[in-house]
mmCIF file of C-alpha atoms in Angstrom:
data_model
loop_
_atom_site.group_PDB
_atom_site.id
_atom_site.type_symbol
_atom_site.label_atom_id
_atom_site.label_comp_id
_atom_site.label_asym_id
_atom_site.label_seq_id
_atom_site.Cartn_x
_atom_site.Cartn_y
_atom_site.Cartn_z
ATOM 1 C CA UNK W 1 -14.071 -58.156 -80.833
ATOM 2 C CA UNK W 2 -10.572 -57.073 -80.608
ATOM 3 C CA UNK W 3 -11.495 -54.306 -77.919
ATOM 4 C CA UNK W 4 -10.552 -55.235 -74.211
ATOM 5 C CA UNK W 5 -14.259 -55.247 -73.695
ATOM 6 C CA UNK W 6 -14.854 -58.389 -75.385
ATOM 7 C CA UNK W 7 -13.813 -61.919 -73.462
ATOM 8 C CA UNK W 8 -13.539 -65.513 -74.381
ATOM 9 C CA UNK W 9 -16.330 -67.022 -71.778
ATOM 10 C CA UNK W 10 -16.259 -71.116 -71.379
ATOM 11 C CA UNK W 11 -16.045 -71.241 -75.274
ATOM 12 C CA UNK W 12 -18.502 -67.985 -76.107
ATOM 13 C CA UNK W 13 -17.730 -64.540 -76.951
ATOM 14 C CA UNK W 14 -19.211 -61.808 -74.647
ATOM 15 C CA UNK W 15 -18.681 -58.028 -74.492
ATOM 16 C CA UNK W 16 -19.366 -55.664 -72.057
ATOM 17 C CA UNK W 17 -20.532 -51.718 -71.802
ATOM 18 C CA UNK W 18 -22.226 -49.153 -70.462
ATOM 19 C CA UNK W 19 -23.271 -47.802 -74.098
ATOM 20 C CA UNK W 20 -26.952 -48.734 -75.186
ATOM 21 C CA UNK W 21 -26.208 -47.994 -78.601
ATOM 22 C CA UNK W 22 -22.768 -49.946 -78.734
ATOM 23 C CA UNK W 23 -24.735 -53.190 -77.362
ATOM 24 C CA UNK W 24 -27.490 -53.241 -79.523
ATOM 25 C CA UNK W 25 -24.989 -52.623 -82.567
ATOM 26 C CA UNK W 26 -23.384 -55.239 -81.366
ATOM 27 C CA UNK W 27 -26.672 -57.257 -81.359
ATOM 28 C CA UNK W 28 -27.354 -55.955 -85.051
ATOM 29 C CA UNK W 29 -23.929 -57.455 -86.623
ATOM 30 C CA UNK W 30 -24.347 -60.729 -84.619
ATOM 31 C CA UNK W 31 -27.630 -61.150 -85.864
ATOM 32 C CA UNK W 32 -26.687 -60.117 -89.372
ATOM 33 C CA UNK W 33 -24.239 -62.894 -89.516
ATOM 34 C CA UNK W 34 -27.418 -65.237 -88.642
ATOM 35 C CA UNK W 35 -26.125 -65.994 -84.750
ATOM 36 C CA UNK W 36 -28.492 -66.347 -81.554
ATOM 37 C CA UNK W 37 -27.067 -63.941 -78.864
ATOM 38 C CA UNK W 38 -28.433 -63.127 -75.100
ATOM 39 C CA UNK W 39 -28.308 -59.455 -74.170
ATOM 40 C CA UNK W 40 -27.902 -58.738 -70.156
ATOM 41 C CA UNK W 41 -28.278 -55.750 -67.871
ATOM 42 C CA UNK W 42 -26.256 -55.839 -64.410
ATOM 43 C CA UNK W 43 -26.789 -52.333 -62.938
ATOM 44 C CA UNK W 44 -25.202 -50.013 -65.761
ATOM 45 C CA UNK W 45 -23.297 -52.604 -67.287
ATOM 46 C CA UNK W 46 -24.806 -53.977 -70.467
ATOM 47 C CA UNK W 47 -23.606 -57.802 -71.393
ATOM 48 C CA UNK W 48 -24.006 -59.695 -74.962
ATOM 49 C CA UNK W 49 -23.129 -63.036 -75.223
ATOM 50 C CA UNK W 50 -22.839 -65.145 -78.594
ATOM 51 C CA UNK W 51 -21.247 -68.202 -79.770
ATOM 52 C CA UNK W 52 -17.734 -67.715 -80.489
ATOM 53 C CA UNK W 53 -17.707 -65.983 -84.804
ATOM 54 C CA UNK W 54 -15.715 -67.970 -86.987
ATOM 55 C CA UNK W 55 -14.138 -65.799 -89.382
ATOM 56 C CA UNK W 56 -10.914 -65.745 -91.636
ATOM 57 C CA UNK W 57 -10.046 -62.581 -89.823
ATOM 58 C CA UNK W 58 -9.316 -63.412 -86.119
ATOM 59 C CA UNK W 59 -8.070 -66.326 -84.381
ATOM 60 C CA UNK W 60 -8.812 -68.058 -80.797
ATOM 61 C CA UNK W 61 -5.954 -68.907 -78.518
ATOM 62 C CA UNK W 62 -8.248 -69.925 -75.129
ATOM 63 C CA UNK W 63 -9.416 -66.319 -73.962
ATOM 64 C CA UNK W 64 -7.757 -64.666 -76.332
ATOM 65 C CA UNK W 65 -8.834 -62.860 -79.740
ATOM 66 C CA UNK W 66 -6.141 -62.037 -82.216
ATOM 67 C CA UNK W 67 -6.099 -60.423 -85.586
ATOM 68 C CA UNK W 68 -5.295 -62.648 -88.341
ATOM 69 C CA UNK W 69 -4.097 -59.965 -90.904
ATOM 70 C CA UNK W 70 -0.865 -58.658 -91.222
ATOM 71 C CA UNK W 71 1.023 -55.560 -92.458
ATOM 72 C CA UNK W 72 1.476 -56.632 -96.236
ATOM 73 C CA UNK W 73 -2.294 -56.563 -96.091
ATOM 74 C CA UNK W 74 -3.208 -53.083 -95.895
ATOM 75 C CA UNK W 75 -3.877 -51.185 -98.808
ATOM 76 C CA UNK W 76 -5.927 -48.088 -98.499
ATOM 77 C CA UNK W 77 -6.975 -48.497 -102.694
ATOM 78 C CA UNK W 78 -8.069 -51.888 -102.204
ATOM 79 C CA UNK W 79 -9.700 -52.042 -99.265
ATOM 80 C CA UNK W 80 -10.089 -48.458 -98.102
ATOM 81 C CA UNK W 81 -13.745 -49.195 -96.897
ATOM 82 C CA UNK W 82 -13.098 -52.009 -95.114
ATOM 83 C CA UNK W 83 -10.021 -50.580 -92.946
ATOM 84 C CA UNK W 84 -12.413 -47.388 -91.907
ATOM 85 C CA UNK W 85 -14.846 -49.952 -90.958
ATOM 86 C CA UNK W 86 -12.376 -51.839 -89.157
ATOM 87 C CA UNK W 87 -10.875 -48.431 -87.133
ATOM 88 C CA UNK W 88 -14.652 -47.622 -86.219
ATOM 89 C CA UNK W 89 -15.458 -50.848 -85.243
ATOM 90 C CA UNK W 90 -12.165 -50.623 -82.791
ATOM 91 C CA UNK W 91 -13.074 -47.303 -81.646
ATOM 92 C CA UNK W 92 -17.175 -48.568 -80.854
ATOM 93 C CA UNK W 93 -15.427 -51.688 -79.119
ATOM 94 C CA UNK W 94 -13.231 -50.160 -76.851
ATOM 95 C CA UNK W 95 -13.024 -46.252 -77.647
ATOM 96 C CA UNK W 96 -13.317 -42.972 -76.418
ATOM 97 C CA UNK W 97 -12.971 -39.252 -76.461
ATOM 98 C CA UNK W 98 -12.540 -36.650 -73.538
ATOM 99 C CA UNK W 99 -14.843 -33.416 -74.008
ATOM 100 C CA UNK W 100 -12.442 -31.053 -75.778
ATOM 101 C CA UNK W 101 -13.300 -28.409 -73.498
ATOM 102 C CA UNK W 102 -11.721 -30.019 -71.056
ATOM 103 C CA UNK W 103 -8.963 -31.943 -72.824
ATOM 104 C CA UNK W 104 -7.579 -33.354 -75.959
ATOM 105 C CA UNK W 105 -7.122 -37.159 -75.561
ATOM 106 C CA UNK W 106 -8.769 -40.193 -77.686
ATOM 107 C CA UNK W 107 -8.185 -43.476 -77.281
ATOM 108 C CA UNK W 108 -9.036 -46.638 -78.174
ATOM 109 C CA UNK W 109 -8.151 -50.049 -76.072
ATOM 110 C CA UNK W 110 -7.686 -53.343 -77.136
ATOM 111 C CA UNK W 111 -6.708 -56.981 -76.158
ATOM 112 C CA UNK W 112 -3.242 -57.808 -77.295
ATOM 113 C CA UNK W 113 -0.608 -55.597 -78.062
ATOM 114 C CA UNK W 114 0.190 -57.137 -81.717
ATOM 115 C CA UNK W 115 -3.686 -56.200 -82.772
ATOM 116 C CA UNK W 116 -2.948 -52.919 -81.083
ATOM 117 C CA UNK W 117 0.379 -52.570 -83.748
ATOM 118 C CA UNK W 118 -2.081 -53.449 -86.480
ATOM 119 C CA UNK W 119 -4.170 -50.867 -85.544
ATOM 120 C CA UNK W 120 -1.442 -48.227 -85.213
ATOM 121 C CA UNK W 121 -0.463 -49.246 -89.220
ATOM 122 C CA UNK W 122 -3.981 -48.500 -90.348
ATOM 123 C CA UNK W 123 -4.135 -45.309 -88.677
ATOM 124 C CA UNK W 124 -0.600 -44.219 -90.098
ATOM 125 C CA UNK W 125 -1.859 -45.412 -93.890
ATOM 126 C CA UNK W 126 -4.248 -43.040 -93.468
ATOM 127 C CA UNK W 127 -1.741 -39.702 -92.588
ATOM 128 C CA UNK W 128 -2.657 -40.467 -88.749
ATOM 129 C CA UNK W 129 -0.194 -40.137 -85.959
ATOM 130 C CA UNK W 130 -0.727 -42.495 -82.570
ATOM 131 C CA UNK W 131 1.068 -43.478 -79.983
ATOM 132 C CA UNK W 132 0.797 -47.133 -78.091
ATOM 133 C CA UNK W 133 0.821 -47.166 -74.247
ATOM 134 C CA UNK W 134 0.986 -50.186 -72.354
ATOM 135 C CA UNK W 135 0.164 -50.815 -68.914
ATOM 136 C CA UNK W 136 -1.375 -53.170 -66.208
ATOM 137 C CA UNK W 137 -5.202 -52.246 -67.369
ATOM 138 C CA UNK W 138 -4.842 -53.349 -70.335
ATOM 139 C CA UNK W 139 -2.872 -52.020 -74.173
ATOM 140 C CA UNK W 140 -4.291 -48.501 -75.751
ATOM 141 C CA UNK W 141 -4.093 -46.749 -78.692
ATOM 142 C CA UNK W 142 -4.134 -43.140 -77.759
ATOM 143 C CA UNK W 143 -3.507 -39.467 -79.063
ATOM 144 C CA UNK W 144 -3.657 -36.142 -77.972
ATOM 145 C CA UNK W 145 -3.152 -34.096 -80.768
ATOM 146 C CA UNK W 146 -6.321 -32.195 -81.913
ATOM 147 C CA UNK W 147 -5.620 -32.305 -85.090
ATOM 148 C CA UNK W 148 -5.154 -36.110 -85.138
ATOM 149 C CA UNK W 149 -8.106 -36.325 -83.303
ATOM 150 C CA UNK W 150 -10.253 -34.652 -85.808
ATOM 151 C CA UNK W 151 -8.699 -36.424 -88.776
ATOM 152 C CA UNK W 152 -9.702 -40.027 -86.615
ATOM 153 C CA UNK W 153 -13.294 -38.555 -86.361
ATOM 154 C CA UNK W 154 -13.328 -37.351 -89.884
ATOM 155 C CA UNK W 155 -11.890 -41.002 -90.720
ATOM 156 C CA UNK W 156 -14.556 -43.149 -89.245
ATOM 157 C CA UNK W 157 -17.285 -41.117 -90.588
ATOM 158 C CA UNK W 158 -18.165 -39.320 -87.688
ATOM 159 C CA UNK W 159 -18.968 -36.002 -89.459
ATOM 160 C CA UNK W 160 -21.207 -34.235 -86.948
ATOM 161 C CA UNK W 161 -18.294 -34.768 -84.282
ATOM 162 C CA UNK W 162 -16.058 -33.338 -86.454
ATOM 163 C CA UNK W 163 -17.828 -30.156 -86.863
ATOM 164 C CA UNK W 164 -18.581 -30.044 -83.162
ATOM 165 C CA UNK W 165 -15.221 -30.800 -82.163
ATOM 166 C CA UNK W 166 -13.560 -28.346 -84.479
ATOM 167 C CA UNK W 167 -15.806 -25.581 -83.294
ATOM 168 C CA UNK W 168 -14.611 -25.972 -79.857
ATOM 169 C CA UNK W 169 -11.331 -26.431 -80.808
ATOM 170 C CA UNK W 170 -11.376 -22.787 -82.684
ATOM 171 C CA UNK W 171 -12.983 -21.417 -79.148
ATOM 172 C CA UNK W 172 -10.514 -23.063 -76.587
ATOM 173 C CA UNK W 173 -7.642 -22.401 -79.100
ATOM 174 C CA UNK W 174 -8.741 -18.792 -79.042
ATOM 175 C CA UNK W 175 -9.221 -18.221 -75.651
ATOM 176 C CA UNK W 176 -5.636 -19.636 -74.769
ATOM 177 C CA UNK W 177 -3.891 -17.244 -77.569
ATOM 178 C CA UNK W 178 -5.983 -14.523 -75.911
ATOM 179 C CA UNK W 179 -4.618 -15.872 -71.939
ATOM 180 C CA UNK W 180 -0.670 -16.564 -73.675
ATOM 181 C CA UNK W 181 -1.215 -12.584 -75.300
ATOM 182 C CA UNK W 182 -2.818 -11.391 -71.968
ATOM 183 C CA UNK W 183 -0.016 -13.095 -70.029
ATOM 184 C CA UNK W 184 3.050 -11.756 -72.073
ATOM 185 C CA UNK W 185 1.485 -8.269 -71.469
ATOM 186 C CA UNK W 186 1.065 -8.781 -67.521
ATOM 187 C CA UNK W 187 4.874 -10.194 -67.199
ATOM 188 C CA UNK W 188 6.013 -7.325 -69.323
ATOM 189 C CA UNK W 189 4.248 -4.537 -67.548
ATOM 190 C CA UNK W 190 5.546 -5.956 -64.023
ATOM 191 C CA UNK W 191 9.008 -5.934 -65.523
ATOM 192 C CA UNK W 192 8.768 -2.599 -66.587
ATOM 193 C CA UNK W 193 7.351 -1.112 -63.119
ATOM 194 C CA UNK W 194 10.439 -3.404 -61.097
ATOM 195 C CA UNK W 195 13.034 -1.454 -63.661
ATOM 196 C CA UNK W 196 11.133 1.537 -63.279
ATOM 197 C CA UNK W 197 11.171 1.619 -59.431
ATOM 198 C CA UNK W 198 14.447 0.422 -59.609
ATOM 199 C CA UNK W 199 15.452 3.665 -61.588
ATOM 200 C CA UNK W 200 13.780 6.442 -59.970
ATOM 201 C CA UNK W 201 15.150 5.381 -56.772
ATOM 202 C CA UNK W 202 18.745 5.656 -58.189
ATOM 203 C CA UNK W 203 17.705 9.199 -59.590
ATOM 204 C CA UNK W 204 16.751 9.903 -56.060
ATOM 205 C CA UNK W 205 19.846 8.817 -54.415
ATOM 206 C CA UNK W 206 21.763 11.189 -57.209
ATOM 207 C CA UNK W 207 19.559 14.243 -56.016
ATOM 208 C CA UNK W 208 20.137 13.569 -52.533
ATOM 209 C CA UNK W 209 23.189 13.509 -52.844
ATOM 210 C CA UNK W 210 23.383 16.448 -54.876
ATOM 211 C CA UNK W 211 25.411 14.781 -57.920
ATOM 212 C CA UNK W 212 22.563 14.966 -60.385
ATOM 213 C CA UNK W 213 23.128 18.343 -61.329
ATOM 214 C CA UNK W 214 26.630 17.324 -62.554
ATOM 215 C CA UNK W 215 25.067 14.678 -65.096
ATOM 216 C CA UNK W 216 25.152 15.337 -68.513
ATOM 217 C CA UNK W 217 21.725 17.216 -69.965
ATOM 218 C CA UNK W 218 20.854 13.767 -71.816
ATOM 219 C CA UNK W 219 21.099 12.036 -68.663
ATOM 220 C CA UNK W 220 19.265 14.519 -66.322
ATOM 221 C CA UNK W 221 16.108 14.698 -69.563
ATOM 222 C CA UNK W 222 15.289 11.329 -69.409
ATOM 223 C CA UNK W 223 15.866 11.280 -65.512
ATOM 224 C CA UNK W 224 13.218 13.854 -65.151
ATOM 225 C CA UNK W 225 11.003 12.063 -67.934
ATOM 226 C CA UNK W 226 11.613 8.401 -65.968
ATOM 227 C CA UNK W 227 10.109 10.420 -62.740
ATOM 228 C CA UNK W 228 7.619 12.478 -64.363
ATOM 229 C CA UNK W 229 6.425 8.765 -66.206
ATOM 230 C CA UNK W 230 7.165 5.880 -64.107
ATOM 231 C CA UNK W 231 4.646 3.876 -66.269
ATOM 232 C CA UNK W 232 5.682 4.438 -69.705
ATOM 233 C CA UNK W 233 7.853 1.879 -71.412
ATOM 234 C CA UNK W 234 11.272 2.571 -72.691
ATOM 235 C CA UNK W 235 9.677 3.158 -76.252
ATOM 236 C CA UNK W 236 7.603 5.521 -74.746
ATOM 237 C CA UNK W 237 10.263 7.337 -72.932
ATOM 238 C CA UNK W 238 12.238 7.928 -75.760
ATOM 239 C CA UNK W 239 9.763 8.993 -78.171
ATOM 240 C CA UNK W 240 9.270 11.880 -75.442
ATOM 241 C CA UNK W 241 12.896 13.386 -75.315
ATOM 242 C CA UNK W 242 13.813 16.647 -77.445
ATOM 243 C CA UNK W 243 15.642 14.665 -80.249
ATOM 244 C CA UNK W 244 13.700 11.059 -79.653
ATOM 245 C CA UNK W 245 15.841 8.047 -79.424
ATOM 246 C CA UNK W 246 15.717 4.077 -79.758
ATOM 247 C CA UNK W 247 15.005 1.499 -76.708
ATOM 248 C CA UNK W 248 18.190 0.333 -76.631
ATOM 249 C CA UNK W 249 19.554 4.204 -76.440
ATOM 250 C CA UNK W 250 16.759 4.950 -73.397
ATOM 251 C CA UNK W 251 18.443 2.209 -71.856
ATOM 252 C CA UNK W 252 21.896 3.236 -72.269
ATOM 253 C CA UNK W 253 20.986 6.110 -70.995
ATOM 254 C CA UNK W 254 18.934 4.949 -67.566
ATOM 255 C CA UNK W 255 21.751 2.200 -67.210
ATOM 256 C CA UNK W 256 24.433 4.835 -67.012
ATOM 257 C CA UNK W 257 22.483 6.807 -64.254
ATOM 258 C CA UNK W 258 21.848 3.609 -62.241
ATOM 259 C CA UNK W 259 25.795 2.427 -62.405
ATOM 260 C CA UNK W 260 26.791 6.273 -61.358
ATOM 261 C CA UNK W 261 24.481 5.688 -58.184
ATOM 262 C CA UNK W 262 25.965 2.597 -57.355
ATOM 263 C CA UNK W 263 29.354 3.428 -57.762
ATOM 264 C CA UNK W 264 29.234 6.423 -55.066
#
């Protein structure tokens, strides 16, 4: 009822929605609270209508539905039952949940913004972390956090899409380690080849100039290594000199040769 899906219609309540399922539970609580209610099909748009249900709970200001409870009035020990009932009733009203392989997003939208704080309690009671966002279509109750998301699943009872949604979760979660890893490696290895191009052409300019023969030994062995290897990392190179060395000494070392070059 408190879903935007649900108006005040010349004095009856009717809701609205393209889920079978969510109509005809609809239907079933009407009916179990002894009510007559007319069930309509416009194209894909499914439409009960029922006298207006009087309950301590909610209020009627003309074509609007508001919650009657307040904050002092949720306690998980007392009424734990009833406020899981009450977040998958929201959820069934006016809820739903993007295909985790494509996204992470749930939300839930409702009338009026002060049922939508409500809402936002009961989910934090319960460990759960939402945000409100409020716009021209209408007030929502949203999060994109998968791990919120599951816990809301796992909170309304919704076991089987719990599991389901977990063991996508592990997949896509997976698969984007594996692209962040594969990523790293690719920006690595390009920076490696740039300073490696970048280095044999300074070597070059020394022998052309017929000054590498005056380096140092240290400086003309990894030189020769750098040309002989243009692939290999700096690791690499200086686990292949004589008396191996560091990183941070094979790049001493090919720093010194490049500032030489320059500075002729």
């Amino acid at each position: 009822m408190l879903s935007n899906n649900t108006n005040i219609v010349r004095g009856k309540l009717k809701y609205t929605t393209q889920n079978e399922y969510n109509i005809n539970r609809f239907g079933k609580l009407v009916s179990n609270l002894g009510m007559d209610y007319q069930i309509e099909l416009q194209g894909k748009v499914y439409k009960i209508t029922c006298k207006k249900i009087e309950t301590k709970e909610v209020t009627y200001d003309n074509h609007t539905i508001r919650l009657s409870m307040k904050e002092n009035q949720i306690d998980i020990k007392r009424s734990e039952a009833i406020l899981k009932a009450f977040v998958r009733g929201c959820f069934l009203g006016g809820g739903s949940c993007n295909n985790p392989h494509h996204q992470y997003h749930f939300e839930i939208r409702v009338n009026e913004e002060e049922n939508a704080n409500f809402l936002l309690m009961v989910l934090q009671a319960f460990g759960i972390h939402a945000k409100i966002l409020i716009k021209k279509a209408g007030i929502s109750i949203y999060m994109k956090e998968a791990e919120e998301i599951s816990k809301t699943l796992a909170l309304m009872g919704a076991g089987k899409a719990v599991m389901n949604f977990e063991e996508i979760r592990v997949v896509r979660d997976t698969r984007n380690n594996v692209n962040r890893l594969v990523n790293c490696e690719t920006a690595n290895l390009n920076k490696t080849i740039n300073a490696s191009v970048e280095q044999i052409k300074q070597i070059e300019y020394l022998k052309k100039k017929g000054k590498f023969e005056q380096l140092p030994e240290t400086l003309k062995e990894i030189a020769n290594l750098r040309q002989a290897h243009p692939e290999a990392s700096l690791v690499e190179l200086g686990g292949m000199l004589k008396t191996p060395i560091g990183k941070s000494g094979v790049n001493h070392r090919l720093n010194k040769i490049c500032e030489m070059a320059k500075g002729m």
